[in-house]
Amino acid sequence: ILVVVSGMASECVAAGEAEPALLSAAQRARAERERQRARALREARLVLRPRGDAAERGGVREVAVGKARALDTGGGFLLEQQAVAPAAPRAAPPAPLVHATQQPRCLECDRLFPQSYLFDTFDYSVCDECRDDEGAHALVTRTEAKSEFLLKDCDLDAREPPLRCVRRRNPHRARFAEMRLYLRAQVEERARLVWGSEERVELERAARAERRERAGAKAARRRLSALRMAVRSSLYDRSSRAHRHRFGEERHDADADEYSRTCEECGHVETYEKM
C-alpha cells in the first residue's frame, strides 16, 4: 500500500523551514519524515493515466506507479489493482469434414454426411435427418443407465472406449451436481457387450426383479408379525396371571400337631405348624 502525502504534510514542512524556532524536536522529526516520504513519491514518477473521464470510476482514479497499476481513492492511500484472469474461451464447434474420403457413413440411411450433432457430441455416426430423439437416440441419465441396463460405473467410464456424455444442470435440484446424459443406443450396445447378449440382460433383469419382490414380501411379513405381537401384548390381561389364594378357616390335626387351610377358589391346601 502506497501512502500519498496530503497538503497538511507539505504545510508542516513549509512551516518548519519558515519558523524552525517555533517547532519542537518531535515536530521537526515528523516534518523530516514527511519530507522524505514526499521525495520518494516524486521519484516514483506518479503519473495519471491518460484516459480523461473514463479513468475515473465513482471518484476513484487509476494511476500508474512504475509498471504497476493502482487506484487513487482520494483518502490518502492507493489500492493495488488485482489482475483479473481472462474468461476461458468457449470451445468452438468442430468443423465439418468436407472431403468425401473422411466423412462418416450414417448407420441408418447409409449415406455420407459431413457433420451432425450425434457425431460431434457422442461420436455416433448418425446424420441429423435420421436422428430420433424419442427412440434409440434419446438421452438417459447415469442412474437410468445403471439401473435399467444393469451397468456399473466401470462399465461406463473404465471400459474402452469410455462412453461420451453431455452435462446438464439438474432441473429439479439446483444445488445438486450436474446430470450426465448418455446416448441410449450406445448404452444398449455397452450392455450387450458386458452381458454377452440382449437375452442375458433380460434374464438378469427378471431375476433381479424377482429377488426384489421376495425381499419386499419378506420385509412385509416381518412387519406384520411385529404388529401382531404388539396387538396381542396390548390385549393380554396381566392382572389375571398372578393368582391370590383365598383361604377358609384353618383346621387343627391334634395327632400330627399341624394346622391346614384350603383355598376356596383353586382348592390348594396349605399345611403349617405353629410354634
XYZ file of N, CA and C in Angstrom:
825
model
N 0.864 -1.186 0.000
C 0.000 0.000 0.000
C 0.893 1.227 0.000
N 0.666 2.155 -0.922
C 1.434 3.383 -1.026
C 0.692 4.490 -0.330
N 1.411 5.361 0.362
C 0.819 6.461 1.118
C 1.044 7.756 0.352
N -0.035 8.483 0.108
C 0.043 9.763 -0.590
C 0.154 10.871 0.444
N 1.087 11.744 0.250
C 1.297 12.846 1.195
C 0.224 13.884 0.979
N -0.468 14.250 2.016
C -1.537 15.245 1.939
C -0.963 16.653 1.987
N -1.849 17.620 1.787
C -1.398 19.004 1.799
C -0.957 19.457 3.162
N -1.501 18.802 4.196
C -1.130 19.180 5.568
C 0.342 18.920 5.806
N 0.868 17.777 5.292
C 2.277 17.475 5.490
C 3.158 18.505 4.791
N 2.718 18.944 3.598
C 3.510 19.962 2.892
C 3.538 21.267 3.651
N 2.377 21.615 4.247
C 2.333 22.849 5.016
C 3.226 22.760 6.248
N 3.257 21.548 6.867
C 4.129 21.399 8.037
C 5.595 21.555 7.647
N 5.953 20.986 6.449
C 7.345 21.120 6.018
C 7.670 22.580 5.753
N 6.713 23.283 5.087
C 6.959 24.699 4.800
C 7.044 25.503 6.083
N 6.172 25.161 7.033
C 6.219 25.882 8.311
C 7.514 25.609 9.039
N 8.033 24.370 8.903
C 9.297 24.042 9.566
C 10.456 24.800 8.969
N 10.414 25.050 7.636
C 11.506 25.810 7.032
C 11.415 27.295 7.374
N 10.144 27.776 7.523
C 9.995 29.219 7.752
C 10.284 29.583 9.196
N 9.733 28.844 10.128
C 9.896 29.185 11.540
C 10.399 27.968 12.298
N 11.662 27.593 12.145
C 12.184 26.414 12.838
C 12.233 26.582 14.338
N 12.293 27.807 14.832
C 12.400 28.009 16.281
C 11.108 27.702 16.997
N 9.963 27.799 16.318
C 8.677 27.574 16.963
C 8.308 26.102 17.042
N 9.082 25.156 16.408
C 8.772 23.731 16.412
C 9.647 23.006 17.410
N 9.043 21.990 18.020
C 9.804 21.165 18.954
C 10.616 20.133 18.179
N 11.404 19.358 18.912
C 12.232 18.343 18.264
C 11.369 17.251 17.629
N 10.274 16.843 18.294
C 9.396 15.811 17.745
C 8.708 16.289 16.479
N 8.288 17.569 16.466
C 7.639 18.098 15.284
C 8.613 18.195 14.107
N 9.859 18.594 14.402
C 10.847 18.665 13.334
C 11.145 17.268 12.768
N 11.194 16.245 13.641
C 11.441 14.880 13.164
C 10.286 14.390 12.299
N 9.064 14.694 12.709
C 7.898 14.303 11.909
C 7.891 15.006 10.554
N 8.233 16.281 10.536
C 8.288 17.014 9.274
C 9.351 16.434 8.356
N 10.473 16.001 8.924
C 11.522 15.400 8.111
C 11.052 14.076 7.507
N 10.317 13.286 8.299
C 9.791 12.028 7.758
C 8.805 12.281 6.624
N 7.956 13.289 6.764
C 7.000 13.616 5.707
C 7.714 14.110 4.445
N 8.800 14.885 4.648
C 9.556 15.380 3.501
C 10.214 14.223 2.745
N 10.788 13.254 3.476
C 11.398 12.097 2.835
C 10.349 11.265 2.090
N 9.161 11.164 2.670
C 8.083 10.422 2.034
C 7.635 11.095 0.737
N 7.543 12.424 0.764
C 7.152 13.166 -0.439
C 8.204 13.034 -1.525
N 9.471 13.067 -1.147
C 10.532 12.911 -2.138
C 10.492 11.528 -2.762
N 10.204 10.485 -1.959
C 10.132 9.123 -2.503
C 8.998 8.990 -3.507
N 7.875 9.646 -3.228
C 6.740 9.587 -4.157
C 7.022 10.345 -5.437
N 7.739 11.483 -5.343
C 8.100 12.216 -6.548
C 9.065 11.421 -7.410
N 9.964 10.685 -6.772
C 10.910 9.876 -7.531
C 10.227 8.687 -8.193
N 9.101 8.237 -7.632
C 8.373 7.114 -8.239
C 7.656 7.513 -9.504
N 7.612 8.864 -9.789
C 7.013 9.389 -11.017
C 5.559 8.957 -11.135
N 4.766 9.368 -10.185
C 3.344 9.046 -10.145
C 2.652 9.826 -11.255
N 2.135 9.128 -12.239
C 1.558 9.754 -13.412
C 0.132 9.254 -13.562
N -0.772 10.181 -13.826
C -2.160 9.791 -14.099
C -2.250 9.163 -15.475
N -3.124 8.154 -15.594
C -3.322 7.507 -16.885
C -4.071 8.447 -17.816
N -3.663 8.549 -19.056
C -4.313 9.485 -19.990
C -5.626 8.934 -20.521
N -6.615 8.841 -19.654
C -7.909 8.345 -20.087
C -9.002 9.387 -19.924
N -8.723 10.468 -19.280
C -9.735 11.508 -19.088
C -10.776 11.049 -18.089
N -12.052 11.276 -18.446
C -13.144 10.927 -17.556
C -13.351 9.434 -17.464
N -12.884 8.687 -18.467
C -13.106 7.242 -18.434
C -12.282 6.576 -17.361
N -11.196 7.233 -16.914
C -10.359 6.628 -15.889
C -10.938 6.786 -14.509
N -11.881 7.722 -14.340
C -12.465 7.947 -13.025
C -13.735 7.121 -12.903
N -13.757 6.237 -11.906
C -14.908 5.377 -11.701
C -15.405 5.589 -10.281
N -16.481 6.318 -10.145
C -17.036 6.549 -8.822
C -16.120 7.334 -7.919
N -15.366 8.302 -8.455
C -14.470 9.089 -7.621
C -13.117 8.447 -7.424
N -12.853 7.291 -7.992
C -11.588 6.594 -7.849
C -10.853 6.671 -9.180
N -9.596 7.142 -9.146
C -8.807 7.293 -10.354
C -7.758 6.191 -10.434
N -7.498 5.754 -11.642
C -6.457 4.773 -11.891
C -5.149 5.505 -12.154
N -4.112 5.110 -11.440
C -2.803 5.732 -11.592
C -1.788 4.639 -11.863
N -0.642 5.045 -12.426
C 0.447 4.130 -12.742
C 1.623 4.443 -11.854
N 2.101 3.431 -11.124
C 3.280 3.563 -10.280
C 4.338 2.644 -10.870
N 5.242 3.214 -11.673
C 6.201 2.391 -12.390
C 5.488 1.542 -13.432
N 5.611 0.222 -13.300
C 4.929 -0.694 -14.200
C 3.642 -1.236 -13.593
N 3.380 -0.912 -12.344
C 2.175 -1.418 -11.681
C 1.051 -0.411 -11.792
N -0.174 -0.871 -11.610
C -1.360 -0.031 -11.630
C -1.972 -0.001 -10.245
N -2.518 1.173 -9.865
C -3.136 1.333 -8.551
C -4.328 2.243 -8.688
N -5.178 2.272 -7.660
C -6.366 3.112 -7.618
C -6.173 4.179 -6.551
N -6.345 5.438 -6.940
C -6.255 6.564 -6.007
C -7.651 6.814 -5.438
N -7.871 6.422 -4.173
C -9.188 6.564 -3.553
C -9.458 7.970 -3.069
N -8.447 8.830 -3.040
C -8.626 10.176 -2.538
C -8.622 10.268 -1.029
N -8.381 9.181 -0.336
C -8.350 9.175 1.118
C -6.960 9.134 1.686
N -5.956 9.335 0.858
C -4.592 9.361 1.372
C -3.827 8.083 1.131
N -4.365 7.127 0.402
C -3.635 5.896 0.135
C -4.091 5.346 -1.213
N -3.284 4.434 -1.740
C -3.552 3.808 -3.034
C -3.892 2.344 -2.825
N -4.769 1.842 -3.681
C -5.142 0.433 -3.670
C -4.546 -0.233 -4.896
N -3.842 -1.327 -4.654
C -3.258 -2.053 -5.764
C -4.345 -2.821 -6.491
N -4.318 -2.737 -7.801
C -5.280 -3.477 -8.602
C -4.858 -4.933 -8.697
N -5.847 -5.826 -8.535
C -5.592 -7.250 -8.673
C -5.906 -7.676 -10.098
N -4.995 -8.435 -10.640
C -5.187 -8.882 -12.014
C -6.351 -9.856 -12.090
N -7.241 -9.617 -13.021
C -8.406 -10.476 -13.220
C -8.100 -11.425 -14.362
N -8.255 -12.717 -14.073
C -7.963 -13.716 -15.101
C -8.979 -13.619 -16.220
N -8.539 -13.621 -17.444
C -9.496 -13.548 -18.555
C -10.353 -14.798 -18.620
N -11.581 -14.609 -19.055
C -12.505 -15.736 -19.152
C -12.004 -16.735 -20.187
N -12.203 -18.014 -19.833
C -11.744 -19.059 -20.740
C -12.565 -19.021 -22.019
N -11.923 -19.065 -23.143
C -12.675 -19.029 -24.407
C -13.531 -20.273 -24.574
N -14.715 -20.096 -25.103
C -15.603 -21.211 -25.343
C -15.125 -22.016 -26.532
N -15.245 -23.325 -26.361
C -14.781 -24.201 -27.424
C -15.678 -24.057 -28.647
N -15.075 -23.835 -29.762
C -15.835 -23.696 -30.997
C -16.290 -25.067 -31.479
N -17.429 -25.151 -32.139
C -17.885 -26.450 -32.659
C -16.916 -26.974 -33.696
N -16.776 -28.288 -33.763
C -15.821 -28.855 -34.730
C -16.239 -28.536 -36.152
N -15.249 -28.380 -36.982
C -15.510 -28.070 -38.388
C -16.011 -29.317 -39.108
N -16.872 -29.145 -40.091
C -17.372 -30.308 -40.839
C -16.276 -30.943 -41.682
N -16.401 -32.249 -41.880
C -15.459 -32.988 -42.716
C -15.889 -32.831 -44.170
N -15.153 -32.023 -44.886
C -15.563 -31.660 -46.239
C -15.214 -32.764 -47.223
N -14.035 -33.350 -47.102
C -13.599 -34.332 -48.077
C -14.421 -35.618 -47.923
N -14.832 -36.185 -49.036
C -15.706 -37.357 -49.001
C -15.015 -38.578 -48.411
N -13.696 -38.669 -48.534
C -12.987 -39.834 -48.003
C -12.922 -39.836 -46.480
N -13.118 -38.671 -45.857
C -13.068 -38.563 -44.405
C -14.452 -38.510 -43.759
N -15.491 -38.377 -44.547
C -16.832 -38.258 -43.996
C -17.335 -39.612 -43.491
N -18.027 -39.616 -42.331
C -18.591 -40.881 -41.829
C -19.839 -41.261 -42.607
N -20.221 -42.520 -42.468
C -21.414 -43.032 -43.142
C -22.518 -43.265 -42.111
N -23.685 -42.781 -42.402
C -24.802 -42.873 -41.469
C -25.208 -44.335 -41.284
N -25.428 -44.736 -40.041
C -25.829 -46.102 -39.739
C -27.279 -46.378 -40.093
N -28.070 -45.338 -40.297
C -29.488 -45.515 -40.584
C -29.762 -45.491 -42.092
N -29.308 -44.427 -42.759
C -29.609 -44.270 -44.190
C -28.447 -44.652 -45.088
N -27.282 -45.001 -44.515
C -26.116 -45.449 -45.268
C -25.635 -44.379 -46.255
N -25.710 -43.111 -45.865
C -25.214 -42.016 -46.690
C -24.073 -41.309 -45.969
N -23.195 -40.697 -46.742
C -22.113 -39.914 -46.171
C -22.654 -38.556 -45.735
N -22.135 -38.062 -44.617
C -22.548 -36.746 -44.126
C -21.328 -36.046 -43.544
N -21.234 -34.731 -43.681
C -20.040 -34.013 -43.197
C -20.062 -33.710 -41.705
N -21.253 -33.547 -41.137
C -21.335 -33.119 -39.744
C -22.735 -33.408 -39.223
N -22.830 -33.747 -37.903
C -24.121 -33.960 -37.251
C -23.940 -33.800 -35.749
N -25.053 -33.623 -35.050
C -24.993 -33.417 -33.603
C -24.530 -34.689 -32.893
N -25.055 -35.829 -33.268
C -24.687 -37.080 -32.607
C -23.232 -37.445 -32.873
N -22.741 -37.143 -34.077
C -21.353 -37.468 -34.397
C -20.387 -36.549 -33.655
N -20.704 -35.265 -33.555
C -19.825 -34.315 -32.883
C -19.857 -34.489 -31.368
N -21.002 -34.858 -30.809
C -21.151 -34.923 -29.353
C -20.814 -36.300 -28.801
N -21.344 -37.361 -29.440
C -21.185 -38.715 -28.899
C -20.329 -39.612 -29.783
N -19.793 -39.076 -30.893
C -19.017 -39.888 -31.828
C -19.857 -41.067 -32.329
N -21.117 -40.785 -32.646
C -22.053 -41.795 -33.123
C -22.463 -41.415 -34.539
N -22.195 -42.298 -35.486
C -22.341 -41.973 -36.903
C -23.802 -42.041 -37.338
N -24.542 -41.005 -37.040
C -25.927 -40.860 -37.485
C -26.110 -39.407 -37.886
N -26.681 -39.174 -39.050
C -26.872 -37.803 -39.524
C -28.066 -37.164 -38.824
N -28.196 -35.873 -38.989
C -29.282 -35.148 -38.336
C -30.649 -35.523 -38.906
N -30.725 -35.925 -40.167
C -32.005 -36.308 -40.749
C -32.546 -37.602 -40.148
N -31.684 -38.505 -39.746
C -32.102 -39.792 -39.180
C -32.123 -39.781 -37.653
N -31.881 -38.679 -37.053
C -31.837 -38.592 -35.586
C -33.236 -38.757 -34.999
N -33.378 -39.650 -34.010
C -34.660 -39.956 -33.366
C -34.521 -39.655 -31.874
N -34.969 -38.487 -31.460
C -34.812 -38.079 -30.059
C -35.759 -38.813 -29.116
N -36.796 -39.454 -29.643
C -37.756 -40.159 -28.797
C -37.476 -41.650 -28.701
N -36.581 -42.170 -29.524
C -36.323 -43.603 -29.547
C -34.904 -43.951 -29.169
N -34.176 -44.510 -30.131
C -32.833 -45.003 -29.851
C -31.846 -43.897 -29.557
N -32.111 -42.675 -30.011
C -31.176 -41.566 -29.821
C -31.601 -40.654 -28.679
N -32.455 -41.145 -27.798
C -32.846 -40.363 -26.621
C -31.701 -40.344 -25.619
N -31.747 -39.368 -24.719
C -30.723 -39.237 -23.686
C -31.222 -39.857 -22.386
N -30.373 -40.631 -21.741
C -30.699 -41.265 -20.465
C -29.687 -40.810 -19.426
N -30.128 -40.696 -18.193
C -29.229 -40.279 -17.119
C -28.319 -41.436 -16.717
N -27.328 -41.110 -15.925
C -26.394 -42.139 -15.466
C -27.096 -43.154 -14.563
N -28.021 -42.683 -13.734
C -28.750 -43.595 -12.850
C -29.614 -44.560 -13.655
N -30.295 -44.054 -14.677
C -31.100 -44.922 -15.525
C -30.234 -45.923 -16.284
N -29.090 -45.508 -16.737
C -28.204 -46.420 -17.456
C -27.731 -47.559 -16.553
N -27.529 -47.281 -15.271
C -27.057 -48.316 -14.358
C -28.184 -49.228 -13.889
N -29.374 -48.677 -13.656
C -30.477 -49.493 -13.134
C -31.211 -50.246 -14.232
N -31.480 -49.603 -15.353
C -32.256 -50.238 -16.419
C -31.422 -51.203 -17.251
N -30.156 -50.864 -17.505
C -29.316 -51.705 -18.347
C -28.287 -52.487 -17.537
N -28.376 -52.463 -16.200
C -27.567 -53.314 -15.309
C -26.076 -53.097 -15.522
N -25.667 -51.811 -15.578
C -24.270 -51.460 -15.768
C -23.695 -50.869 -14.494
N -22.375 -50.868 -14.403
C -21.663 -50.282 -13.278
C -20.892 -49.051 -13.756
N -20.320 -48.354 -12.782
C -19.532 -47.169 -13.132
C -18.334 -47.525 -14.008
N -17.711 -48.660 -13.708
C -16.551 -49.056 -14.504
C -16.950 -49.395 -15.935
N -18.180 -49.891 -16.136
C -18.628 -50.206 -17.494
C -18.815 -48.948 -18.328
N -19.166 -47.832 -17.668
C -19.375 -46.588 -18.394
C -18.096 -45.785 -18.590
N -17.197 -45.842 -17.600
C -16.020 -44.964 -17.618
C -14.714 -45.694 -17.930
N -14.521 -46.883 -17.351
C -13.225 -47.557 -17.464
C -13.136 -48.462 -18.684
N -14.232 -49.071 -19.083
C -14.179 -49.986 -20.224
C -13.959 -49.201 -21.513
N -13.059 -49.691 -22.335
C -12.718 -48.994 -23.581
C -13.739 -49.287 -24.669
N -14.138 -48.275 -25.435
C -13.866 -46.850 -25.201
C -14.872 -46.272 -24.209
N -14.469 -45.323 -23.355
C -15.425 -44.721 -22.415
C -16.553 -44.020 -23.158
N -17.752 -44.151 -22.615
C -18.910 -43.542 -23.267
C -18.894 -42.029 -23.066
N -19.172 -41.303 -24.127
C -19.266 -39.857 -24.039
C -20.603 -39.460 -23.413
N -20.617 -38.285 -22.823
C -21.837 -37.788 -22.191
C -21.863 -36.268 -22.291
N -23.037 -35.718 -22.089
C -23.212 -34.273 -22.005
C -23.663 -33.944 -20.592
N -23.245 -32.819 -20.094
C -23.575 -32.398 -18.731
C -24.640 -31.305 -18.792
N -25.675 -31.497 -18.000
C -26.766 -30.530 -17.922
C -27.069 -30.250 -16.451
N -27.591 -29.077 -16.179
C -27.995 -28.736 -14.822
C -29.220 -29.537 -14.433
N -29.284 -29.913 -13.153
C -30.428 -30.678 -12.658
C -31.649 -29.776 -12.607
N -32.728 -30.087 -13.348
C -33.895 -29.194 -13.344
C -34.706 -29.260 -12.067
N -34.532 -30.312 -11.254
C -35.324 -30.484 -10.039
C -34.585 -29.987 -8.795
N -33.272 -30.129 -8.760
C -32.469 -29.717 -7.610
C -31.316 -28.854 -8.123
N -31.442 -27.537 -7.910
C -30.435 -26.623 -8.447
C -29.085 -26.796 -7.759
N -29.080 -27.225 -6.491
C -27.827 -27.356 -5.754
C -27.148 -28.698 -5.986
N -27.811 -29.621 -6.654
C -27.209 -30.915 -6.909
C -26.163 -30.804 -8.006
N -25.382 -31.856 -8.141
C -24.356 -31.882 -9.193
C -25.016 -31.974 -10.560
N -24.252 -31.648 -11.564
C -24.767 -31.687 -12.919
C -25.090 -33.128 -13.338
N -26.135 -33.257 -14.136
C -26.506 -34.565 -14.654
C -25.592 -34.929 -15.823
N -25.288 -36.213 -15.925
C -24.532 -36.734 -17.054
C -25.474 -37.574 -17.910
N -25.697 -37.134 -19.127
C -26.651 -37.771 -20.022
C -25.900 -38.552 -21.098
N -26.341 -39.800 -21.305
C -25.713 -40.693 -22.278
C -26.699 -40.990 -23.401
N -26.164 -41.409 -24.527
C -26.980 -41.777 -25.671
C -27.513 -43.191 -25.458
N -28.823 -43.363 -25.624
C -29.461 -44.643 -25.312
C -28.925 -45.775 -26.187
N -28.692 -45.492 -27.457
C -28.188 -46.537 -28.345
C -26.803 -47.024 -27.903
N -25.948 -46.119 -27.460
C -24.625 -46.522 -27.001
C -24.696 -47.287 -25.686
N -25.630 -46.914 -24.803
C -25.785 -47.633 -23.532
C -26.289 -49.053 -23.784
N -27.228 -49.221 -24.706
C -27.719 -50.561 -25.042
C -26.600 -51.418 -25.632
N -25.784 -50.826 -26.483
C -24.657 -51.563 -27.057
C -23.644 -51.953 -25.983
N -23.411 -51.088 -25.024
C -22.479 -51.411 -23.943
C -23.049 -52.517 -23.057
N -24.363 -52.526 -22.819
C -24.982 -53.600 -22.025
C -24.858 -54.947 -22.734
N -25.047 -54.979 -24.048
C -24.867 -56.232 -24.790
C -23.418 -56.694 -24.751
N -22.486 -55.724 -24.760
C -21.064 -56.087 -24.692
C -20.707 -56.663 -23.316
N -21.284 -56.126 -22.258
C -20.961 -56.586 -20.899
C -21.595 -57.939 -20.610
N -22.888 -58.126 -20.959
C -23.615 -59.340 -20.604
C -23.580 -60.404 -21.694
N -23.095 -60.090 -22.862
C -22.982 -61.094 -23.910
C -24.074 -61.017 -24.950
N -25.320 -60.822 -24.532
C -26.432 -60.745 -25.462
C -27.582 -60.028 -24.782
N -28.553 -59.637 -25.586
C -29.715 -58.949 -25.032
C -30.589 -59.897 -24.223
N -30.604 -61.204 -24.578
C -31.405 -62.172 -23.818
C -30.877 -62.328 -22.394
N -29.558 -62.337 -22.226
C -28.990 -62.439 -20.878
C -29.297 -61.193 -20.062
N -29.343 -60.060 -20.710
C -29.727 -58.840 -19.994
C -31.163 -58.946 -19.486
N -32.071 -59.469 -20.338
C -33.465 -59.628 -19.930
C -33.592 -60.645 -18.800
N -32.852 -61.752 -18.876
C -32.916 -62.758 -17.807
C -32.400 -62.197 -16.495
N -31.305 -61.478 -16.530
C -30.759 -60.896 -15.308
C -31.687 -59.832 -14.744
N -32.328 -59.060 -15.621
C -33.276 -58.054 -15.157
C -34.475 -58.716 -14.475
N -34.984 -59.817 -15.046
C -36.105 -60.534 -14.429
C -35.696 -61.168 -13.103
N -34.472 -61.720 -13.040
C -34.008 -62.330 -11.791
C -33.875 -61.289 -10.685
N -33.364 -60.136 -11.026
C -33.234 -59.086 -10.007
C -34.595 -58.580 -9.553
N -35.551 -58.482 -10.478
C -36.898 -58.062 -10.085
C -37.538 -59.086 -9.154
N -37.300 -60.372 -9.422
C -37.841 -61.412 -8.539
C -37.199 -61.350 -7.159
N -35.888 -61.123 -7.099
C -35.225 -61.015 -5.799
C -35.742 -59.810 -5.020
N -35.959 -58.704 -5.713
C -36.514 -57.538 -5.020
C -37.921 -57.818 -4.499
N -38.714 -58.556 -5.277
C -40.070 -58.876 -4.834
C -40.051 -59.798 -3.619
N -39.165 -60.800 -3.622
C -39.059 -61.682 -2.458
C -38.592 -60.929 -1.223
N -37.622 -60.033 -1.410
C -37.145 -59.256 -0.263
C -38.248 -58.349 0.272
N -39.058 -57.758 -0.618
C -40.160 -56.923 -0.161
C -41.221 -57.710 0.567
N -41.544 -58.920 0.050
C -42.533 -59.759 0.738
C -42.029 -60.213 2.104
N -40.748 -60.543 2.211
C -40.175 -60.946 3.496
C -40.220 -59.797 4.498
N -39.909 -58.596 4.049
C -39.972 -57.440 4.945
C -41.407 -57.158 5.372
N -42.379 -57.361 4.460
C -43.783 -57.151 4.821
C -44.236 -58.167 5.857
N -43.836 -59.431 5.702
C -44.192 -60.441 6.704
C -43.569 -60.129 8.050
N -42.343 -59.638 8.043
C -41.690 -59.298 9.305
C -42.442 -58.165 10.011
N -42.837 -57.145 9.251
C -43.586 -56.042 9.858
C -44.954 -56.506 10.358
N -45.623 -57.415 9.615
C -46.922 -57.914 10.045
C -46.800 -58.742 11.315
N -45.766 -59.557 11.422
C -45.554 -60.349 12.631
C -45.302 -59.452 13.834
N -44.508 -58.412 13.652
C -44.267 -57.483 14.757
C -45.545 -56.764 15.164
N -46.404 -56.451 14.186
C -47.667 -55.793 14.512
C -48.594 -56.718 15.283
N -48.638 -57.989 14.894
C -49.472 -58.940 15.626
C -48.998 -59.115 17.065
N -47.694 -59.205 17.268
C -47.169 -59.334 18.627
C -47.511 -58.109 19.455
N -47.444 -56.920 18.833
C -47.792 -55.712 19.575
C -49.270 -55.700 19.952
N -50.162 -56.171 19.033
C -51.593 -56.206 19.345
C -51.888 -57.227 20.425
N -51.276 -58.406 20.344
C -51.510 -59.434 21.370
C -51.032 -58.988 22.741
N -49.895 -58.362 22.789
C -49.380 -57.910 24.091
C -50.252 -56.809 24.682
N -50.878 -55.974 23.830
C -51.748 -54.927 24.359
C -53.078 -55.488 24.864
N -53.564 -56.611 24.267
C -54.834 -57.208 24.708
C -54.665 -58.180 25.861
N -53.461 -58.604 26.178
C -53.234 -59.581 27.234
C -53.433 -58.927 28.599
N -54.230 -59.587 29.446
C -54.518 -59.079 30.793
C -53.489 -59.641 31.766
N -52.569 -58.827 32.147
C -51.505 -59.286 33.031
C -51.976 -59.437 34.475
N -53.083 -58.823 34.836
C -53.562 -58.915 36.218
C -54.057 -60.311 36.562
N -54.525 -61.099 35.590
C -55.024 -62.449 35.857
C -53.913 -63.485 35.918
N -52.706 -63.075 35.613
C -51.606 -64.023 35.609
C -51.209 -64.419 37.038
N -51.189 -63.503 37.979
C -50.824 -63.791 39.384
C -52.100 -64.110 40.176
N -52.183 -65.349 40.732
C -53.372 -65.792 41.484
C -53.121 -65.623 42.979
N -54.089 -65.071 43.645
C -54.032 -64.915 45.095
C -55.037 -65.876 45.734
N -54.509 -66.664 46.652
C -55.369 -67.647 47.332
C -56.268 -66.948 48.345
N -57.465 -67.498 48.412
C -58.425 -67.047 49.434
C -58.749 -68.257 50.316
N -58.022 -68.322 51.446
C -58.145 -69.477 52.346
C -59.362 -69.325 53.252
N -59.919 -70.504 53.582
C -61.044 -70.538 54.529
C -60.547 -70.703 55.970
N -61.374 -71.267 56.808
C -60.994 -71.451 58.214
C -59.945 -72.536 58.323
N -59.052 -72.344 59.233
C -57.992 -73.325 59.441
C -58.490 -74.471 60.321
N -57.881 -75.642 60.085
C -58.226 -76.852 60.825
C -56.991 -77.360 61.539
N -57.193 -77.951 62.700
C -56.075 -78.421 63.515
C -56.132 -79.928 63.622
N -55.009 -80.592 63.306
C -54.878 -82.041 63.444
C -54.079 -82.296 64.701
N -54.784 -82.783 65.748
C -54.141 -82.961 67.056
C -53.119 -84.067 67.033
N -53.351 -85.149 66.242
C -52.391 -86.252 66.212
C -51.048 -85.805 65.607
N -51.091 -85.030 64.504
C -49.846 -84.584 63.865
C -49.401 -83.226 64.360
N -50.231 -82.602 65.152
C -49.951 -81.266 65.674
C -49.648 -80.293 64.511
N -50.531 -80.304 63.478
C -50.389 -79.442 62.319
C -51.696 -78.694 62.060
N -51.542 -77.586 61.422
C -52.693 -76.784 61.008
C -52.765 -76.793 59.471
N -53.944 -76.670 58.919
C -54.139 -76.652 57.472
C -55.303 -75.742 57.118
N -55.239 -75.221 55.892
C -56.328 -74.410 55.381
C -56.395 -74.586 53.859
N -57.559 -74.400 53.278
C -57.825 -74.698 51.870
C -58.289 -73.434 51.168
N -57.762 -73.232 49.943
C -58.181 -72.082 49.130
C -59.577 -72.326 48.606
N -60.436 -71.367 48.718
C -61.821 -71.523 48.302
C -61.979 -71.482 46.778
N -60.983 -70.960 46.027
C -61.106 -70.831 44.574
C -60.439 -71.980 43.829
N -59.202 -72.302 44.203
C -58.472 -73.327 43.460
C -58.339 -74.644 44.224
N -58.710 -74.715 45.544
C -58.627 -75.950 46.310
C -57.251 -76.269 46.835
N -56.317 -75.359 46.751
C -54.978 -75.589 47.256
C -55.014 -75.685 48.776
N -54.321 -76.689 49.331
C -54.260 -76.939 50.784
C -52.901 -76.551 51.284
N -52.840 -75.729 52.249
C -51.599 -75.253 52.856
C -51.505 -75.822 54.265
N -50.411 -76.493 54.550
C -50.194 -77.141 55.869
C -49.039 -76.431 56.548
N -49.169 -76.165 57.850
C -48.134 -75.460 58.597
C -48.241 -75.783 60.064
N -47.213 -75.466 60.806
C -47.137 -75.688 62.245
C -47.044 -74.349 62.943
N -47.475 -74.347 64.165
C -47.385 -73.155 64.996
C -46.445 -73.417 66.136
N -45.523 -72.491 66.352
C -44.546 -72.642 67.432
C -45.140 -72.205 68.750
